[in-house]
Amino acid sequence: MSDTDQPEQHALGTRIVREATPEERDRHAGVRAAIEAERPEIVAWAREEHSRTGGRVSVGTEFTTDETRVLEAIDAYAASHNLPSRSAVVREALSKLLDIRVEVEPKRSA
């Protein structure tokens, strides 16, 4: 992604960079190993879903009441960018984040 495509950065404070502790390195290695162990199952599921759904896979998430600001931000972005839904916002965000083409349908005029 080019510098011009980057979202505006918000100053949240100074980032602290430090070496991971041995315990953190062990925990991180364990997480990476667990993910790698699950990868074949996930790939198989994705391929099965792809063939079953004709190439479309639904991905969902749930937000807690403490996370309502996330939904408000998604809704505000959709409204200000003429996007029809929250899923269109997520598709556009992933397209930019991963620097891949993801079709996003614009909001239909009434």
XYZ file of C-alpha atoms in Angstrom:
110
model
C 0.000 0.000 0.000
C 1.402 3.388 -0.876
C 1.850 6.206 1.622
C -1.038 8.084 0.047
C -3.408 5.159 0.685
C -2.600 4.939 4.392
C -5.367 5.946 6.787
C -4.791 9.010 8.899
C -2.700 8.147 11.923
C -4.055 9.186 15.294
C -1.593 10.068 18.024
C -2.283 7.665 20.865
C 1.025 8.021 22.608
C 4.571 6.869 22.295
C 5.122 3.295 21.201
C 7.334 1.340 23.564
C 9.650 -1.111 21.832
C 11.414 -3.745 23.912
C 12.690 -7.271 23.661
C 10.206 -9.975 24.585
C 10.876 -11.808 27.816
C 11.737 -15.527 27.619
C 8.226 -16.314 28.894
C 6.652 -14.130 26.204
C 8.816 -15.727 23.500
C 7.732 -19.194 24.694
C 4.067 -18.157 24.730
C 4.354 -16.596 21.245
C 6.056 -19.729 19.909
C 3.241 -21.825 21.391
C 0.587 -19.679 19.711
C 2.411 -19.890 16.361
C 2.672 -23.678 16.713
C -1.038 -23.987 17.586
C -2.006 -21.891 14.573
C 0.247 -23.922 12.296
C -1.265 -27.151 13.663
C -4.800 -25.864 12.906
C -3.894 -24.542 9.457
C -4.665 -27.743 7.463
C -8.110 -27.976 9.069
C -8.828 -24.317 8.340
C -7.657 -24.657 4.731
C -9.820 -27.753 4.252
C -12.837 -25.963 5.731
C -12.272 -22.917 3.507
C -12.004 -25.072 0.377
C -15.155 -26.991 1.297
C -17.054 -23.763 1.969
C -15.787 -22.288 -1.295
C -17.079 -25.227 -3.317
C -20.343 -25.426 -1.352
C -21.150 -21.717 -1.615
C -19.968 -21.082 -5.141
C -16.982 -19.080 -4.011
C -18.648 -16.880 -1.417
C -17.800 -17.315 2.258
C -19.565 -15.403 5.001
C -17.388 -14.143 7.838
C -19.039 -12.763 10.947
C -18.177 -11.376 14.330
C -19.975 -10.388 17.473
C -19.400 -7.217 19.468
C -20.068 -6.730 23.163
C -21.975 -3.768 24.522
C -18.596 -2.321 25.544
C -17.632 -2.261 21.857
C -20.579 -0.235 20.557
C -18.160 2.543 19.577
C -16.738 0.161 16.960
C -20.173 -0.274 15.387
C -20.821 3.462 15.562
C -17.530 4.130 13.780
C -18.321 1.535 11.097
C -21.789 3.020 10.571
C -20.395 6.562 10.378
C -17.803 5.465 7.826
C -20.465 3.716 5.736
C -22.670 6.801 5.758
C -19.845 9.189 4.871
C -18.488 6.951 2.062
C -21.809 5.978 0.490
C -21.454 2.314 1.457
C -24.614 0.216 1.906
C -23.703 -1.793 4.986
C -21.242 -2.677 7.710
C -20.005 -5.603 5.630
C -19.148 -3.183 2.800
C -17.024 -1.184 5.246
C -15.217 -4.336 6.361
C -14.665 -5.404 2.733
C -13.223 -1.989 1.849
C -11.005 -1.959 4.941
C -9.641 -5.423 4.194
C -9.090 -4.473 0.575
C -6.940 -1.544 1.665
C -5.224 -3.410 4.482
C -4.272 -6.411 2.358
C -3.738 -4.385 -0.822
C -6.019 -6.687 -2.813
C -9.051 -6.047 -4.962
C -12.290 -6.741 -3.111
C -15.546 -5.773 -4.778
C -17.548 -3.277 -2.722
C -21.024 -2.436 -3.967
C -21.923 1.244 -3.578
C -25.124 2.263 -1.858
C -28.072 2.251 -4.234
C -29.833 5.572 -4.738
C -33.447 5.699 -3.692
